[in-house]
Amino acid sequence: MRIAVFASGSGTNLQAIIDAVEDGKLDAEIGLVLSNKSDAYALKRAIVHHIPDVYISSKDFNHRDEFVNEMIGILDEHNIDFIALAGYLRKVPPEVVEKYRNRITNIHPALLPSFGGKGMYGIRVHRAVLEYGCKVTGVSVHIVDNEYDHGAIVAQRCVPVNEQDTPETLAKKVLAIEHRLYPEVLQWFAQGRVHICGRLVRVV
Ligand code: GRF
C-alpha cells in the first residue's frame, strides 16, 4: 500500500505513521506528503525522512478543475493507492473522493458523530466537549466522503474526561491515543482486513 498523507499543520500524526513504517509495524510506504500550507511543519517532517512533499492550494489556481486535475496528477505520479488525512483542513475534492472511494481515511479528535463537522477542529473540539459536560471523549478514524467528518467509522477509542481537564490537557491525552490508533488502523487496511458495507465497517 502506497499512502499519501495530507496534512495542514504540525503533522504529529504523520510522524506516528512514519515511525510505524520505520519500525516495521505498518506494512506500507509513504509515497507522498501533501499540504495546502507551504509552511506546514508536516512538510519539513517529510523532507527529513526523504518522503516526497508537495504543497498544493486551490488558491493558486484560476479554475477549480485545474486544481483538481493537478491534485489527481500528483497522486498518479506518486502511484498513490491510499490517502490518510491527518489534520488536513480542507475538503478533499469530490473527484478525488470518487477515485479513491473507501480508500481515504481521516482522524478526528472526538467520538463522532458528536463534535464533528465544519469548523470543528483543533482546540475548539475539546473546548466544546468540556462545555457540554461530557464525561468521555475520544478518537475516531473514519472513511472520507463528501461531508466533513461524516463517512463510515472504522475505529474509535475512548478517553475519560476528568473534572480537572482543560481543553489543553484533553487535547494532549486525545492526541496520544491518536498516535497509537492511526498507524494501527492503517495496518488493517494494508493487510486487507477492512470490509466496508455502507456505514458498517468490519475488521476481520
Ligand atoms: C489531530 O488532532 C487530528 O485528529 C485532527 O487534526 C489534528 C492534527 O494534528 N484531524 P497533527 O498535525 O497530526 O499534530
PDB file of C-alpha atoms and ligand atoms in Angstrom:
ATOM      1  CA  MET A   1       0.000   0.000   0.000  1.00  0.00           C
ATOM      2  CA  ARG A   2       1.383   3.388  -1.001  1.00  0.00           C
ATOM      3  CA  ILE A   3      -0.038   6.081   1.216  1.00  0.00           C
ATOM      4  CA  ALA A   4      -0.275   9.816   0.700  1.00  0.00           C
ATOM      5  CA  VAL A   5      -0.634  11.695   3.966  1.00  0.00           C
ATOM      6  CA  PHE A   6      -2.465  15.017   3.665  1.00  0.00           C
ATOM      7  CA  ALA A   7      -1.697  17.469   6.481  1.00  0.00           C
ATOM      8  CA  SER A   8      -2.091  21.195   7.071  1.00  0.00           C
ATOM      9  CA  GLY A   9      -0.300  21.554  10.372  1.00  0.00           C
ATOM     10  CA  SER A  10       2.376  20.207  12.637  1.00  0.00           C
ATOM     11  CA  GLY A  11       1.971  16.618  11.500  1.00  0.00           C
ATOM     12  CA  THR A  12       2.420  14.696  14.737  1.00  0.00           C
ATOM     13  CA  ASN A  13       0.072  12.033  13.351  1.00  0.00           C
ATOM     14  CA  LEU A  14       2.171  11.958  10.181  1.00  0.00           C
ATOM     15  CA  GLN A  15       5.198  11.392  12.423  1.00  0.00           C
ATOM     16  CA  ALA A  16       3.449   8.494  14.175  1.00  0.00           C
ATOM     17  CA  ILE A  17       2.734   6.946  10.761  1.00  0.00           C
ATOM     18  CA  ILE A  18       6.333   7.469   9.604  1.00  0.00           C
ATOM     19  CA  ASP A  19       7.610   5.896  12.847  1.00  0.00           C
ATOM     20  CA  ALA A  20       5.284   2.898  12.457  1.00  0.00           C
ATOM     21  CA  VAL A  21       6.567   2.305   8.911  1.00  0.00           C
ATOM     22  CA  GLU A  22      10.198   2.664  10.006  1.00  0.00           C
ATOM     23  CA  ASP A  23       9.626   0.313  12.970  1.00  0.00           C
ATOM     24  CA  GLY A  24       8.063  -2.332  10.711  1.00  0.00           C
ATOM     25  CA  LYS A  25       4.651  -2.016  12.376  1.00  0.00           C
ATOM     26  CA  LEU A  26       2.936  -0.681   9.272  1.00  0.00           C
ATOM     27  CA  ASP A  27       3.426  -2.564   6.013  1.00  0.00           C
ATOM     28  CA  ALA A  28       3.128   0.442   3.753  1.00  0.00           C
ATOM     29  CA  GLU A  29       5.202   3.064   2.029  1.00  0.00           C
ATOM     30  CA  ILE A  30       4.528   6.744   2.459  1.00  0.00           C
ATOM     31  CA  GLY A  31       4.747   7.862  -1.137  1.00  0.00           C
ATOM     32  CA  LEU A  32       3.817  11.488  -0.588  1.00  0.00           C
ATOM     33  CA  VAL A  33       3.055  14.149   1.986  1.00  0.00           C
ATOM     34  CA  LEU A  34       0.718  16.794   0.615  1.00  0.00           C
ATOM     35  CA  SER A  35      -0.207  20.079   2.248  1.00  0.00           C
ATOM     36  CA  ASN A  36      -2.308  23.114   1.432  1.00  0.00           C
ATOM     37  CA  LYS A  37       0.049  25.188   3.618  1.00  0.00           C
ATOM     38  CA  SER A  38       3.511  25.892   2.244  1.00  0.00           C
ATOM     39  CA  ASP A  39       4.906  26.364   5.757  1.00  0.00           C
ATOM     40  CA  ALA A  40       3.286  23.306   7.352  1.00  0.00           C
ATOM     41  CA  TYR A  41       5.711  21.590   9.694  1.00  0.00           C
ATOM     42  CA  ALA A  42       4.417  18.300   8.262  1.00  0.00           C
ATOM     43  CA  LEU A  43       6.284  19.091   5.019  1.00  0.00           C
ATOM     44  CA  LYS A  44       9.521  19.500   6.975  1.00  0.00           C
ATOM     45  CA  ARG A  45       8.981  16.104   8.593  1.00  0.00           C
ATOM     46  CA  ALA A  46       8.589  14.615   5.102  1.00  0.00           C
ATOM     47  CA  ILE A  47      11.856  16.166   3.938  1.00  0.00           C
ATOM     48  CA  VAL A  48      13.742  14.830   6.978  1.00  0.00           C
ATOM     49  CA  HIS A  49      12.501  11.325   6.154  1.00  0.00           C
ATOM     50  CA  HIS A  50      13.155  11.636   2.383  1.00  0.00           C
ATOM     51  CA  ILE A  51       9.469  11.429   1.537  1.00  0.00           C
ATOM     52  CA  PRO A  52       8.277  13.425  -1.500  1.00  0.00           C
ATOM     53  CA  ASP A  53       6.493  16.557  -0.293  1.00  0.00           C
ATOM     54  CA  VAL A  54       4.080  18.698  -2.244  1.00  0.00           C
ATOM     55  CA  TYR A  55       2.384  21.968  -1.485  1.00  0.00           C
ATOM     56  CA  ILE A  56      -0.807  22.496  -3.457  1.00  0.00           C
ATOM     57  CA  SER A  57      -3.551  25.014  -2.743  1.00  0.00           C
ATOM     58  CA  SER A  58      -6.690  25.792  -4.714  1.00  0.00           C
ATOM     59  CA  LYS A  59      -5.890  29.472  -4.070  1.00  0.00           C
ATOM     60  CA  ASP A  60      -3.089  29.301  -6.647  1.00  0.00           C
ATOM     61  CA  PHE A  61      -5.378  28.162  -9.487  1.00  0.00           C
ATOM     62  CA  ASN A  62      -7.779  30.233 -11.555  1.00  0.00           C
ATOM     63  CA  HIS A  63     -10.159  27.342 -12.099  1.00  0.00           C
ATOM     64  CA  ARG A  64     -11.195  24.622  -9.715  1.00  0.00           C
ATOM     65  CA  ASP A  65     -10.867  21.944 -12.416  1.00  0.00           C
ATOM     66  CA  GLU A  66      -7.207  22.824 -12.929  1.00  0.00           C
ATOM     67  CA  PHE A  67      -6.592  22.390  -9.211  1.00  0.00           C
ATOM     68  CA  VAL A  68      -8.377  19.050  -9.078  1.00  0.00           C
ATOM     69  CA  ASN A  69      -6.589  17.754 -12.190  1.00  0.00           C
ATOM     70  CA  GLU A  70      -3.264  18.816 -10.750  1.00  0.00           C
ATOM     71  CA  MET A  71      -4.006  17.034  -7.458  1.00  0.00           C
ATOM     72  CA  ILE A  72      -5.049  13.840  -9.245  1.00  0.00           C
ATOM     73  CA  GLY A  73      -1.951  14.107 -11.460  1.00  0.00           C
ATOM     74  CA  ILE A  74       0.295  14.345  -8.382  1.00  0.00           C
ATOM     75  CA  LEU A  75      -1.373  11.316  -6.785  1.00  0.00           C
ATOM     76  CA  ASP A  76      -0.969   9.316 -10.016  1.00  0.00           C
ATOM     77  CA  GLU A  77       2.620  10.395 -10.447  1.00  0.00           C
ATOM     78  CA  HIS A  78       3.456   9.018  -6.993  1.00  0.00           C
ATOM     79  CA  ASN A  79       1.434   5.802  -7.529  1.00  0.00           C
ATOM     80  CA  ILE A  80      -0.717   6.507  -4.504  1.00  0.00           C
ATOM     81  CA  ASP A  81      -3.395   3.951  -3.679  1.00  0.00           C
ATOM     82  CA  PHE A  82      -4.479   5.175  -0.242  1.00  0.00           C
ATOM     83  CA  ILE A  83      -4.863   8.611   1.340  1.00  0.00           C
ATOM     84  CA  ALA A  84      -4.650   9.289   5.081  1.00  0.00           C
ATOM     85  CA  LEU A  85      -5.843  12.716   6.147  1.00  0.00           C
ATOM     86  CA  ALA A  86      -4.016  13.837   9.280  1.00  0.00           C
ATOM     87  CA  GLY A  87      -5.029  17.338  10.229  1.00  0.00           C
ATOM     88  CA  TYR A  88      -5.842  18.354   6.636  1.00  0.00           C
ATOM     89  CA  LEU A  89      -8.091  21.372   6.999  1.00  0.00           C
ATOM     90  CA  ARG A  90      -9.586  21.325   3.515  1.00  0.00           C
ATOM     91  CA  LYS A  91     -12.326  19.292   1.930  1.00  0.00           C
ATOM     92  CA  VAL A  92     -10.983  16.641  -0.421  1.00  0.00           C
ATOM     93  CA  PRO A  93     -12.413  17.356  -3.899  1.00  0.00           C
ATOM     94  CA  PRO A  94     -15.328  15.003  -4.745  1.00  0.00           C
ATOM     95  CA  GLU A  95     -13.441  13.763  -7.823  1.00  0.00           C
ATOM     96  CA  VAL A  96     -10.639  12.532  -5.562  1.00  0.00           C
ATOM     97  CA  VAL A  97     -13.119  11.015  -3.087  1.00  0.00           C
ATOM     98  CA  GLU A  98     -14.708   9.157  -6.015  1.00  0.00           C
ATOM     99  CA  LYS A  99     -11.382   7.946  -7.438  1.00  0.00           C
ATOM    100  CA  TYR A 100     -10.248   6.708  -4.007  1.00  0.00           C
ATOM    101  CA  ARG A 101     -13.649   5.561  -2.752  1.00  0.00           C
ATOM    102  CA  ASN A 102     -13.271   3.789   0.638  1.00  0.00           C
ATOM    103  CA  ARG A 103      -9.504   4.341   0.415  1.00  0.00           C
ATOM    104  CA  ILE A 104      -9.351   7.712   2.194  1.00  0.00           C
ATOM    105  CA  THR A 105      -9.412   7.925   5.983  1.00  0.00           C
ATOM    106  CA  ASN A 106      -9.468  10.820   8.412  1.00  0.00           C
ATOM    107  CA  ILE A 107      -8.702  11.005  12.110  1.00  0.00           C
ATOM    108  CA  HIS A 108     -10.873  13.178  14.318  1.00  0.00           C
ATOM    109  CA  PRO A 109     -10.199  14.079  17.971  1.00  0.00           C
ATOM    110  CA  ALA A 110     -13.675  13.240  19.344  1.00  0.00           C
ATOM    111  CA  LEU A 111     -16.258  10.489  19.268  1.00  0.00           C
ATOM    112  CA  LEU A 112     -18.186  11.062  16.044  1.00  0.00           C
ATOM    113  CA  PRO A 113     -20.916  11.880  15.215  1.00  0.00           C
ATOM    114  CA  SER A 114     -20.556  14.271  18.165  1.00  0.00           C
ATOM    115  CA  PHE A 115     -18.304  17.302  17.937  1.00  0.00           C
ATOM    116  CA  GLY A 116     -17.542  16.998  14.239  1.00  0.00           C
ATOM    117  CA  GLY A 117     -18.351  18.964  11.096  1.00  0.00           C
ATOM    118  CA  LYS A 118     -17.167  22.174   9.513  1.00  0.00           C
ATOM    119  CA  GLY A 119     -15.154  24.368  11.861  1.00  0.00           C
ATOM    120  CA  MET A 120     -14.811  21.604  14.453  1.00  0.00           C
ATOM    121  CA  TYR A 121     -11.079  21.137  14.612  1.00  0.00           C
ATOM    122  CA  GLY A 122      -8.174  21.649  16.967  1.00  0.00           C
ATOM    123  CA  ILE A 123      -8.744  23.052  20.434  1.00  0.00           C
ATOM    124  CA  ARG A 124     -12.335  24.018  19.554  1.00  0.00           C
ATOM    125  CA  VAL A 125     -13.322  20.359  19.677  1.00  0.00           C
ATOM    126  CA  HIS A 126     -12.009  19.868  23.200  1.00  0.00           C
ATOM    127  CA  ARG A 127     -13.494  23.161  24.396  1.00  0.00           C
ATOM    128  CA  ALA A 128     -16.902  22.078  23.072  1.00  0.00           C
ATOM    129  CA  VAL A 129     -16.606  18.659  24.750  1.00  0.00           C
ATOM    130  CA  LEU A 130     -15.846  20.318  28.120  1.00  0.00           C
ATOM    131  CA  GLU A 131     -18.562  22.965  27.731  1.00  0.00           C
ATOM    132  CA  TYR A 132     -21.101  20.234  27.017  1.00  0.00           C
ATOM    133  CA  GLY A 133     -20.083  18.451  30.209  1.00  0.00           C
ATOM    134  CA  CYS A 134     -19.123  15.166  28.551  1.00  0.00           C
ATOM    135  CA  LYS A 135     -17.623  12.540  30.831  1.00  0.00           C
ATOM    136  CA  VAL A 136     -15.932  10.803  27.949  1.00  0.00           C
ATOM    137  CA  THR A 137     -14.393  11.848  24.657  1.00  0.00           C
ATOM    138  CA  GLY A 138     -12.035  10.082  22.308  1.00  0.00           C
ATOM    139  CA  VAL A 139     -10.718   9.479  18.824  1.00  0.00           C
ATOM    140  CA  SER A 140     -12.490   8.421  15.627  1.00  0.00           C
ATOM    141  CA  VAL A 141     -10.975   7.155  12.400  1.00  0.00           C
ATOM    142  CA  HIS A 142     -13.463   7.212   9.565  1.00  0.00           C
ATOM    143  CA  ILE A 143     -13.775   6.858   5.822  1.00  0.00           C
ATOM    144  CA  VAL A 144     -13.849  10.176   3.986  1.00  0.00           C
ATOM    145  CA  ASP A 145     -16.911  11.043   1.943  1.00  0.00           C
ATOM    146  CA  ASN A 146     -18.142  14.395   0.684  1.00  0.00           C
ATOM    147  CA  GLU A 147     -19.247  15.732   4.086  1.00  0.00           C
ATOM    148  CA  TYR A 148     -16.940  16.825   6.873  1.00  0.00           C
ATOM    149  CA  ASP A 149     -16.327  14.098   9.488  1.00  0.00           C
ATOM    150  CA  HIS A 150     -19.193  12.011   8.128  1.00  0.00           C
ATOM    151  CA  GLY A 151     -18.092   8.765   6.452  1.00  0.00           C
ATOM    152  CA  ALA A 152     -18.299   5.267   7.918  1.00  0.00           C
ATOM    153  CA  ILE A 153     -16.499   4.827  11.233  1.00  0.00           C
ATOM    154  CA  VAL A 154     -13.575   2.396  11.138  1.00  0.00           C
ATOM    155  CA  ALA A 155     -12.367   2.643  14.747  1.00  0.00           C
ATOM    156  CA  GLN A 156     -12.971   4.626  17.910  1.00  0.00           C
ATOM    157  CA  ARG A 157     -11.188   4.831  21.247  1.00  0.00           C
ATOM    158  CA  CYS A 158     -12.449   6.475  24.431  1.00  0.00           C
ATOM    159  CA  VAL A 159     -10.664   8.969  26.638  1.00  0.00           C
ATOM    160  CA  PRO A 160     -12.182   9.806  30.061  1.00  0.00           C
ATOM    161  CA  VAL A 161     -12.835  13.452  30.856  1.00  0.00           C
ATOM    162  CA  ASN A 162     -11.809  14.490  34.374  1.00  0.00           C
ATOM    163  CA  GLU A 163     -13.078  17.482  36.343  1.00  0.00           C
ATOM    164  CA  GLN A 164      -9.585  18.986  36.270  1.00  0.00           C
ATOM    165  CA  ASP A 165      -9.292  18.764  32.482  1.00  0.00           C
ATOM    166  CA  THR A 166      -8.792  21.874  30.364  1.00  0.00           C
ATOM    167  CA  PRO A 167      -9.058  21.928  26.562  1.00  0.00           C
ATOM    168  CA  GLU A 168      -5.271  21.710  26.512  1.00  0.00           C
ATOM    169  CA  THR A 169      -4.950  18.693  28.828  1.00  0.00           C
ATOM    170  CA  LEU A 170      -7.718  16.923  26.931  1.00  0.00           C
ATOM    171  CA  ALA A 171      -6.033  17.678  23.597  1.00  0.00           C
ATOM    172  CA  LYS A 172      -2.809  16.155  24.862  1.00  0.00           C
ATOM    173  CA  LYS A 173      -4.473  12.965  26.104  1.00  0.00           C
ATOM    174  CA  VAL A 174      -6.511  12.549  22.921  1.00  0.00           C
ATOM    175  CA  LEU A 175      -3.510  13.171  20.668  1.00  0.00           C
ATOM    176  CA  ALA A 176      -1.513  10.460  22.436  1.00  0.00           C
ATOM    177  CA  ILE A 177      -4.295   7.976  21.621  1.00  0.00           C
ATOM    178  CA  GLU A 178      -4.432   9.223  18.012  1.00  0.00           C
ATOM    179  CA  HIS A 179      -0.755   8.431  17.583  1.00  0.00           C
ATOM    180  CA  ARG A 180      -1.373   4.836  18.611  1.00  0.00           C
ATOM    181  CA  LEU A 181      -4.638   4.296  16.780  1.00  0.00           C
ATOM    182  CA  TYR A 182      -3.978   5.748  13.318  1.00  0.00           C
ATOM    183  CA  PRO A 183      -0.982   3.556  12.397  1.00  0.00           C
ATOM    184  CA  GLU A 184      -2.876   0.514  13.740  1.00  0.00           C
ATOM    185  CA  VAL A 185      -5.909   1.256  11.565  1.00  0.00           C
ATOM    186  CA  LEU A 186      -3.726   1.859   8.510  1.00  0.00           C
ATOM    187  CA  GLN A 187      -2.124  -1.530   9.101  1.00  0.00           C
ATOM    188  CA  TRP A 188      -5.610  -3.118   8.995  1.00  0.00           C
ATOM    189  CA  PHE A 189      -6.076  -1.549   5.559  1.00  0.00           C
ATOM    190  CA  ALA A 190      -2.606  -2.640   4.440  1.00  0.00           C
ATOM    191  CA  GLN A 191      -3.493  -6.190   5.452  1.00  0.00           C
ATOM    192  CA  GLY A 192      -6.792  -6.065   3.553  1.00  0.00           C
ATOM    193  CA  ARG A 193      -8.775  -6.668   6.736  1.00  0.00           C
ATOM    194  CA  VAL A 194     -11.233  -3.786   6.402  1.00  0.00           C
ATOM    195  CA  HIS A 195     -14.603  -4.552   4.786  1.00  0.00           C
ATOM    196  CA  ILE A 196     -16.968  -1.668   4.196  1.00  0.00           C
ATOM    197  CA  CYS A 197     -20.658  -2.110   3.559  1.00  0.00           C
ATOM    198  CA  GLY A 198     -22.423   1.253   3.557  1.00  0.00           C
ATOM    199  CA  ARG A 199     -21.886   2.731   7.003  1.00  0.00           C
ATOM    200  CA  LEU A 200     -20.873  -0.588   8.517  1.00  0.00           C
ATOM    201  CA  VAL A 201     -17.209  -1.421   8.712  1.00  0.00           C
ATOM    202  CA  ARG A 202     -15.990  -4.859   9.713  1.00  0.00           C
ATOM    203  CA  VAL A 203     -12.383  -5.591  10.541  1.00  0.00           C
ATOM    204  CA  VAL A 204     -11.644  -9.275  10.022  1.00  0.00           C
TER     205      VAL A 204
HETATM  206  C1  GRF B   1      -5.383  15.892  15.148  1.00  0.00           C
HETATM  207  O1  GRF B   1      -5.955  16.166  16.384  1.00  0.00           O
HETATM  208  C2  GRF B   1      -6.361  15.187  14.249  1.00  0.00           C
HETATM  209  O2  GRF B   1      -7.284  14.410  14.945  1.00  0.00           O
HETATM  210  C3  GRF B   1      -7.074  16.321  13.582  1.00  0.00           C
HETATM  211  O3  GRF B   1      -6.095  17.311  13.400  1.00  0.00           O
HETATM  212  C4  GRF B   1      -5.063  17.148  14.362  1.00  0.00           C
HETATM  213  C5  GRF B   1      -3.778  17.065  13.614  1.00  0.00           C
HETATM  214  O4  GRF B   1      -2.674  17.100  14.474  1.00  0.00           O
HETATM  215  N1  GRF B   1      -7.736  15.901  12.371  1.00  0.00           N
HETATM  216  P1  GRF B   1      -1.224  16.824  13.928  1.00  0.00           P
HETATM  217  O5  GRF B   1      -0.954  17.837  12.810  1.00  0.00           O
HETATM  218  O6  GRF B   1      -1.182  15.416  13.416  1.00  0.00           O
HETATM  219  O7  GRF B   1      -0.309  17.037  15.084  1.00  0.00           O
END
